[in-house]
Amino acid sequence: SKTYGFYRLEILAALINGVALIVLSVLICVEAVHRFRQPEEVQGWTLVWIATGGLAVNVVSAWLLSRSHKHDNLNMRSAYLHVLGDLLGSVAAIAAGVLIIWKGWRWADPLFSVVISVLIVWNSWRIVADAVNVLLEAAPSHINPSAVEQSIKAISGVREVHDLHIWTITSDRHVLTTHIVVSSADESCRVLREVRS
């Protein structure tokens, strides 16, 4: 019954991941505002050591994901963004821990939390927007439907092009449907071959 298979699962996973990152970032910002108002005691060295362990894990994860050849895969992009957000969070936590140990600046932890969260929301929003565009079957951003229509009309034997639709099933898998009126039935196969190429 699923004539395109399960290709859209990649897009759904990217959408869920992007939305989760945004929700978590907003919750972190809310908690940071609370901690600005009522600063809590933070153990600087504990923060540094735990964040260093997290940083090591996230550096390895980011390196493994960056070696993937699927850079246009929306789900891989969202997974990489997720790991990168965790990595930046670890760096920020280490910096905050150092400032707490060195200067006693307890506000450094919530401040860095807000900065990293804003960066994550900014990048996650693009993932969510791309995923929604795919699910709404919008034309891919790098394809101009009008230019495609003009290219088809320029093929010898094509009299009319209408009901042109271009959409994305999953990363790097685009589909085009259209109605083409040709001069004669004999030319239809040749025109179809040229449109496909």
Short mmCIF file of N, CA, C and O in Angstrom, two decimals, residues 3-87:
data_model
loop_
_atom_site.label_atom_id
_atom_site.label_comp_id
_atom_site.label_asym_id
_atom_site.label_seq_id
_atom_site.Cartn_x
_atom_site.Cartn_y
_atom_site.Cartn_z
N THR A 3 3.33 2.96 -1.88
CA THR A 3 3.93 2.84 -3.21
C THR A 3 5.32 3.43 -3.31
O THR A 3 6.08 3.07 -4.20
N TYR A 4 5.68 4.33 -2.39
CA TYR A 4 7.04 4.89 -2.36
C TYR A 4 7.90 4.20 -1.30
O TYR A 4 9.02 4.63 -1.03
N GLY A 5 7.38 3.15 -0.67
CA GLY A 5 8.14 2.49 0.37
C GLY A 5 8.18 3.33 1.64
O GLY A 5 7.24 4.08 1.93
N PHE A 6 9.27 3.22 2.39
CA PHE A 6 9.40 3.90 3.68
C PHE A 6 10.41 5.04 3.63
O PHE A 6 10.99 5.39 4.64
N TYR A 7 10.60 5.62 2.44
CA TYR A 7 11.59 6.70 2.29
C TYR A 7 11.29 7.88 3.20
O TYR A 7 12.19 8.56 3.66
N ARG A 8 10.00 8.14 3.44
CA ARG A 8 9.64 9.32 4.24
C ARG A 8 10.00 9.17 5.72
O ARG A 8 9.96 10.14 6.46
N LEU A 9 10.33 7.96 6.16
CA LEU A 9 10.73 7.79 7.56
C LEU A 9 11.94 8.65 7.89
O LEU A 9 12.06 9.17 9.01
N GLU A 10 12.85 8.81 6.92
CA GLU A 10 14.01 9.68 7.13
C GLU A 10 13.57 11.11 7.43
O GLU A 10 14.09 11.76 8.34
N ILE A 11 12.58 11.59 6.68
CA ILE A 11 12.09 12.96 6.85
C ILE A 11 11.37 13.09 8.19
O ILE A 11 11.54 14.07 8.92
N LEU A 12 10.56 12.10 8.54
CA LEU A 12 9.85 12.12 9.83
C LEU A 12 10.84 12.11 10.99
O LEU A 12 10.66 12.84 11.97
N ALA A 13 11.89 11.28 10.88
CA ALA A 13 12.91 11.24 11.94
C ALA A 13 13.62 12.59 12.07
O ALA A 13 13.87 13.06 13.18
N ALA A 14 13.93 13.22 10.94
CA ALA A 14 14.58 14.54 10.97
C ALA A 14 13.66 15.58 11.61
O ALA A 14 14.10 16.41 12.41
N LEU A 15 12.37 15.52 11.27
CA LEU A 15 11.40 16.46 11.84
C LEU A 15 11.29 16.27 13.35
O LEU A 15 11.34 17.24 14.11
N ILE A 16 11.16 15.02 13.80
CA ILE A 16 11.05 14.75 15.24
C ILE A 16 12.32 15.20 15.97
O ILE A 16 12.24 15.82 17.04
N ASN A 17 13.48 14.91 15.38
CA ASN A 17 14.75 15.31 15.99
C ASN A 17 14.85 16.84 16.09
O ASN A 17 15.23 17.39 17.12
N GLY A 18 14.49 17.53 15.00
CA GLY A 18 14.55 19.00 14.99
C GLY A 18 13.61 19.62 16.02
O GLY A 18 13.99 20.54 16.75
N VAL A 19 12.38 19.10 16.08
CA VAL A 19 11.41 19.61 17.05
C VAL A 19 11.88 19.33 18.47
O VAL A 19 11.77 20.19 19.36
N ALA A 20 12.43 18.12 18.70
CA ALA A 20 12.93 17.77 20.04
C ALA A 20 14.05 18.71 20.46
O ALA A 20 14.09 19.16 21.62
N LEU A 21 14.95 19.04 19.53
CA LEU A 21 16.04 19.96 19.85
C LEU A 21 15.51 21.34 20.23
O LEU A 21 16.00 21.97 21.17
N ILE A 22 14.51 21.81 19.50
CA ILE A 22 13.93 23.13 19.79
C ILE A 22 13.25 23.12 21.16
O ILE A 22 13.45 24.03 21.97
N VAL A 23 12.45 22.09 21.42
CA VAL A 23 11.74 22.00 22.71
C VAL A 23 12.74 21.93 23.87
O VAL A 23 12.60 22.66 24.87
N LEU A 24 13.76 21.08 23.74
CA LEU A 24 14.77 20.97 24.81
C LEU A 24 15.52 22.28 25.01
O LEU A 24 15.80 22.67 26.15
N SER A 25 15.83 22.97 23.92
CA SER A 25 16.54 24.25 24.02
C SER A 25 15.69 25.29 24.73
O SER A 25 16.19 26.07 25.55
N VAL A 26 14.39 25.32 24.42
CA VAL A 26 13.49 26.26 25.09
C VAL A 26 13.42 25.94 26.58
O VAL A 26 13.46 26.85 27.44
N LEU A 27 13.32 24.66 26.93
CA LEU A 27 13.28 24.26 28.35
C LEU A 27 14.57 24.64 29.07
O LEU A 27 14.54 25.07 30.23
N ILE A 28 15.71 24.49 28.38
CA ILE A 28 17.00 24.89 28.98
C ILE A 28 17.02 26.39 29.23
O ILE A 28 17.50 26.85 30.27
N CYS A 29 16.48 27.17 28.28
CA CYS A 29 16.43 28.63 28.45
C CYS A 29 15.53 29.02 29.63
O CYS A 29 15.87 29.92 30.40
N VAL A 30 14.40 28.33 29.76
CA VAL A 30 13.49 28.61 30.88
C VAL A 30 14.21 28.33 32.21
O VAL A 30 14.15 29.13 33.14
N GLU A 31 14.90 27.20 32.28
CA GLU A 31 15.65 26.85 33.49
C GLU A 31 16.77 27.86 33.75
O GLU A 31 17.04 28.23 34.90
N ALA A 32 17.42 28.32 32.67
CA ALA A 32 18.51 29.30 32.82
C ALA A 32 17.99 30.61 33.39
O ALA A 32 18.63 31.22 34.26
N VAL A 33 16.81 31.05 32.92
CA VAL A 33 16.20 32.29 33.44
C VAL A 33 15.91 32.12 34.94
O VAL A 33 16.16 33.02 35.74
N HIS A 34 15.40 30.94 35.30
CA HIS A 34 15.12 30.66 36.72
C HIS A 34 16.41 30.73 37.54
O HIS A 34 16.43 31.27 38.65
N ARG A 35 17.52 30.21 36.98
CA ARG A 35 18.79 30.20 37.70
C ARG A 35 19.44 31.59 37.74
O ARG A 35 20.25 31.86 38.62
N PHE A 36 19.11 32.45 36.78
CA PHE A 36 19.57 33.84 36.87
C PHE A 36 18.91 34.52 38.06
O PHE A 36 19.53 35.28 38.79
N ARG A 37 17.60 34.25 38.23
CA ARG A 37 16.85 34.89 39.32
C ARG A 37 17.24 34.32 40.68
O ARG A 37 17.30 35.04 41.67
N GLN A 38 17.43 33.01 40.72
CA GLN A 38 17.79 32.35 41.98
C GLN A 38 19.02 31.47 41.73
O GLN A 38 18.89 30.25 41.48
N PRO A 39 20.19 32.08 41.76
CA PRO A 39 21.42 31.31 41.49
C PRO A 39 21.59 30.16 42.47
O PRO A 39 21.29 30.29 43.65
N GLU A 40 22.02 29.02 41.91
CA GLU A 40 22.23 27.84 42.73
C GLU A 40 23.73 27.55 42.83
O GLU A 40 24.51 27.94 41.97
N GLU A 41 24.09 26.85 43.87
CA GLU A 41 25.49 26.49 44.06
C GLU A 41 25.87 25.44 43.03
O GLU A 41 25.18 24.45 42.84
N VAL A 42 26.96 25.70 42.30
CA VAL A 42 27.43 24.78 41.26
C VAL A 42 28.85 24.34 41.62
O VAL A 42 29.71 25.17 41.91
N GLN A 43 29.06 23.03 41.64
CA GLN A 43 30.40 22.49 41.90
C GLN A 43 31.21 22.59 40.61
O GLN A 43 31.00 21.81 39.68
N GLY A 44 32.12 23.56 40.55
CA GLY A 44 32.89 23.83 39.33
C GLY A 44 33.66 22.64 38.81
O GLY A 44 33.61 22.32 37.61
N TRP A 45 34.38 21.95 39.70
CA TRP A 45 35.20 20.82 39.25
C TRP A 45 34.34 19.65 38.77
O TRP A 45 34.67 19.00 37.78
N THR A 46 33.21 19.41 39.44
CA THR A 46 32.30 18.35 39.00
C THR A 46 31.77 18.66 37.61
O THR A 46 31.71 17.79 36.73
N LEU A 47 31.40 19.91 37.41
CA LEU A 47 30.91 20.36 36.11
C LEU A 47 31.97 20.15 35.02
O LEU A 47 31.68 19.64 33.94
N VAL A 48 33.20 20.54 35.31
CA VAL A 48 34.29 20.41 34.33
C VAL A 48 34.54 18.95 33.98
O VAL A 48 34.65 18.60 32.79
N TRP A 49 34.61 18.07 34.97
CA TRP A 49 34.94 16.66 34.70
C TRP A 49 33.83 15.95 33.94
O TRP A 49 34.08 15.21 32.99
N ILE A 50 32.59 16.18 34.34
CA ILE A 50 31.46 15.55 33.63
C ILE A 50 31.37 16.08 32.20
O ILE A 50 31.18 15.32 31.24
N ALA A 51 31.53 17.39 32.03
CA ALA A 51 31.46 17.99 30.69
C ALA A 51 32.61 17.52 29.81
O ALA A 51 32.44 17.34 28.59
N THR A 52 33.80 17.28 30.40
CA THR A 52 34.94 16.77 29.64
C THR A 52 34.65 15.37 29.11
O THR A 52 34.96 15.04 27.96
N GLY A 53 34.04 14.53 29.94
CA GLY A 53 33.64 13.19 29.49
C GLY A 53 32.63 13.27 28.35
O GLY A 53 32.75 12.56 27.35
N GLY A 54 31.65 14.15 28.50
CA GLY A 54 30.65 14.36 27.44
C GLY A 54 31.28 14.88 26.17
O GLY A 54 30.92 14.47 25.05
N LEU A 55 32.25 15.78 26.31
CA LEU A 55 32.94 16.33 25.15
C LEU A 55 33.68 15.23 24.38
O LEU A 55 33.61 15.18 23.15
N ALA A 56 34.36 14.35 25.10
CA ALA A 56 35.10 13.26 24.44
C ALA A 56 34.16 12.38 23.62
O ALA A 56 34.44 12.04 22.46
N VAL A 57 33.03 12.01 24.21
CA VAL A 57 32.05 11.17 23.50
C VAL A 57 31.50 11.90 22.28
O VAL A 57 31.37 11.32 21.19
N ASN A 58 31.18 13.18 22.44
CA ASN A 58 30.59 13.94 21.34
C ASN A 58 31.58 14.24 20.23
O ASN A 58 31.19 14.32 19.07
N VAL A 59 32.86 14.40 20.56
CA VAL A 59 33.88 14.60 19.51
C VAL A 59 33.96 13.35 18.63
O VAL A 59 33.99 13.44 17.40
N VAL A 60 33.97 12.18 19.27
CA VAL A 60 34.02 10.92 18.51
C VAL A 60 32.76 10.77 17.65
O VAL A 60 32.83 10.44 16.46
N SER A 61 31.59 11.04 18.23
CA SER A 61 30.33 10.94 17.49
C SER A 61 30.29 11.90 16.31
O SER A 61 29.88 11.53 15.20
N ALA A 62 30.71 13.15 16.54
CA ALA A 62 30.71 14.14 15.46
C ALA A 62 31.68 13.74 14.35
O ALA A 62 31.39 13.90 13.16
N TRP A 63 32.82 13.19 14.74
CA TRP A 63 33.81 12.75 13.75
C TRP A 63 33.24 11.62 12.90
O TRP A 63 33.37 11.62 11.68
N LEU A 64 32.58 10.65 13.54
CA LEU A 64 31.99 9.54 12.80
C LEU A 64 30.89 10.01 11.85
O LEU A 64 30.81 9.57 10.70
N LEU A 65 30.04 10.93 12.32
CA LEU A 65 28.97 11.44 11.46
C LEU A 65 29.51 12.30 10.32
O LEU A 65 28.98 12.29 9.22
N SER A 66 30.59 13.05 10.58
CA SER A 66 31.15 13.91 9.53
C SER A 66 31.80 13.10 8.42
O SER A 66 31.94 13.57 7.29
N ARG A 67 32.20 11.86 8.73
CA ARG A 67 32.81 10.99 7.72
C ARG A 67 31.77 10.35 6.81
O ARG A 67 32.12 9.76 5.80
N SER A 68 30.51 10.45 7.18
CA SER A 68 29.45 9.86 6.36
C SER A 68 29.38 10.56 5.02
O SER A 68 29.56 11.77 4.91
N HIS A 69 29.08 9.80 3.98
CA HIS A 69 28.97 10.38 2.63
C HIS A 69 27.56 10.89 2.35
O HIS A 69 27.28 11.36 1.26
N LYS A 70 26.68 10.80 3.34
CA LYS A 70 25.29 11.20 3.14
C LYS A 70 25.06 12.62 3.66
O LYS A 70 24.20 12.85 4.50
N HIS A 71 25.81 13.59 3.17
CA HIS A 71 25.69 14.97 3.68
C HIS A 71 24.39 15.63 3.26
O HIS A 71 23.97 16.61 3.87
N ASP A 72 23.75 15.13 2.18
CA ASP A 72 22.48 15.71 1.74
C ASP A 72 21.29 15.04 2.40
O ASP A 72 20.16 15.43 2.20
N ASN A 73 21.54 14.00 3.20
CA ASN A 73 20.50 13.28 3.89
C ASN A 73 20.01 14.13 5.07
O ASN A 73 20.79 14.45 5.96
N LEU A 74 18.73 14.48 5.04
CA LEU A 74 18.18 15.38 6.06
C LEU A 74 18.29 14.78 7.46
O LEU A 74 18.59 15.49 8.42
N ASN A 75 18.07 13.49 7.58
CA ASN A 75 18.15 12.84 8.88
C ASN A 75 19.59 12.86 9.41
O ASN A 75 19.83 13.07 10.59
N MET A 76 20.57 12.61 8.52
CA MET A 76 21.97 12.66 8.93
C MET A 76 22.36 14.08 9.37
O MET A 76 23.10 14.27 10.32
N ARG A 77 21.84 15.08 8.64
CA ARG A 77 22.10 16.47 9.02
C ARG A 77 21.54 16.77 10.40
O ARG A 77 22.18 17.43 11.22
N SER A 78 20.32 16.28 10.67
CA SER A 78 19.72 16.55 11.98
C SER A 78 20.46 15.81 13.09
O SER A 78 20.63 16.34 14.18
N ALA A 79 20.91 14.58 12.80
CA ALA A 79 21.68 13.82 13.80
C ALA A 79 23.01 14.51 14.08
O ALA A 79 23.44 14.63 15.23
N TYR A 80 23.66 15.00 13.01
CA TYR A 80 24.94 15.70 13.17
C TYR A 80 24.73 16.99 13.98
O TYR A 80 25.53 17.31 14.85
N LEU A 81 23.64 17.70 13.68
CA LEU A 81 23.32 18.92 14.42
C LEU A 81 23.08 18.62 15.90
O LEU A 81 23.52 19.35 16.78
N HIS A 82 22.41 17.50 16.15
CA HIS A 82 22.14 17.10 17.53
C HIS A 82 23.45 16.85 18.28
O HIS A 82 23.64 17.35 19.40
N VAL A 83 24.35 16.11 17.66
CA VAL A 83 25.65 15.81 18.29
C VAL A 83 26.47 17.09 18.44
O VAL A 83 27.13 17.31 19.46
N LEU A 84 26.44 17.93 17.42
CA LEU A 84 27.19 19.19 17.47
C LEU A 84 26.66 20.08 18.60
O LEU A 84 27.44 20.73 19.29
N GLY A 85 25.34 20.09 18.78
CA GLY A 85 24.75 20.85 19.88
C GLY A 85 25.23 20.34 21.23
O GLY A 85 25.56 21.11 22.12
N ASP A 86 25.27 19.00 21.36
CA ASP A 86 25.78 18.41 22.61
C ASP A 86 27.25 18.76 22.81
O ASP A 86 27.70 19.02 23.93
N LEU A 87 28.01 18.73 21.71
CA LEU A 87 29.44 19.05 21.79
C LEU A 87 29.65 20.49 22.25
O LEU A 87 30.46 20.76 23.16
#
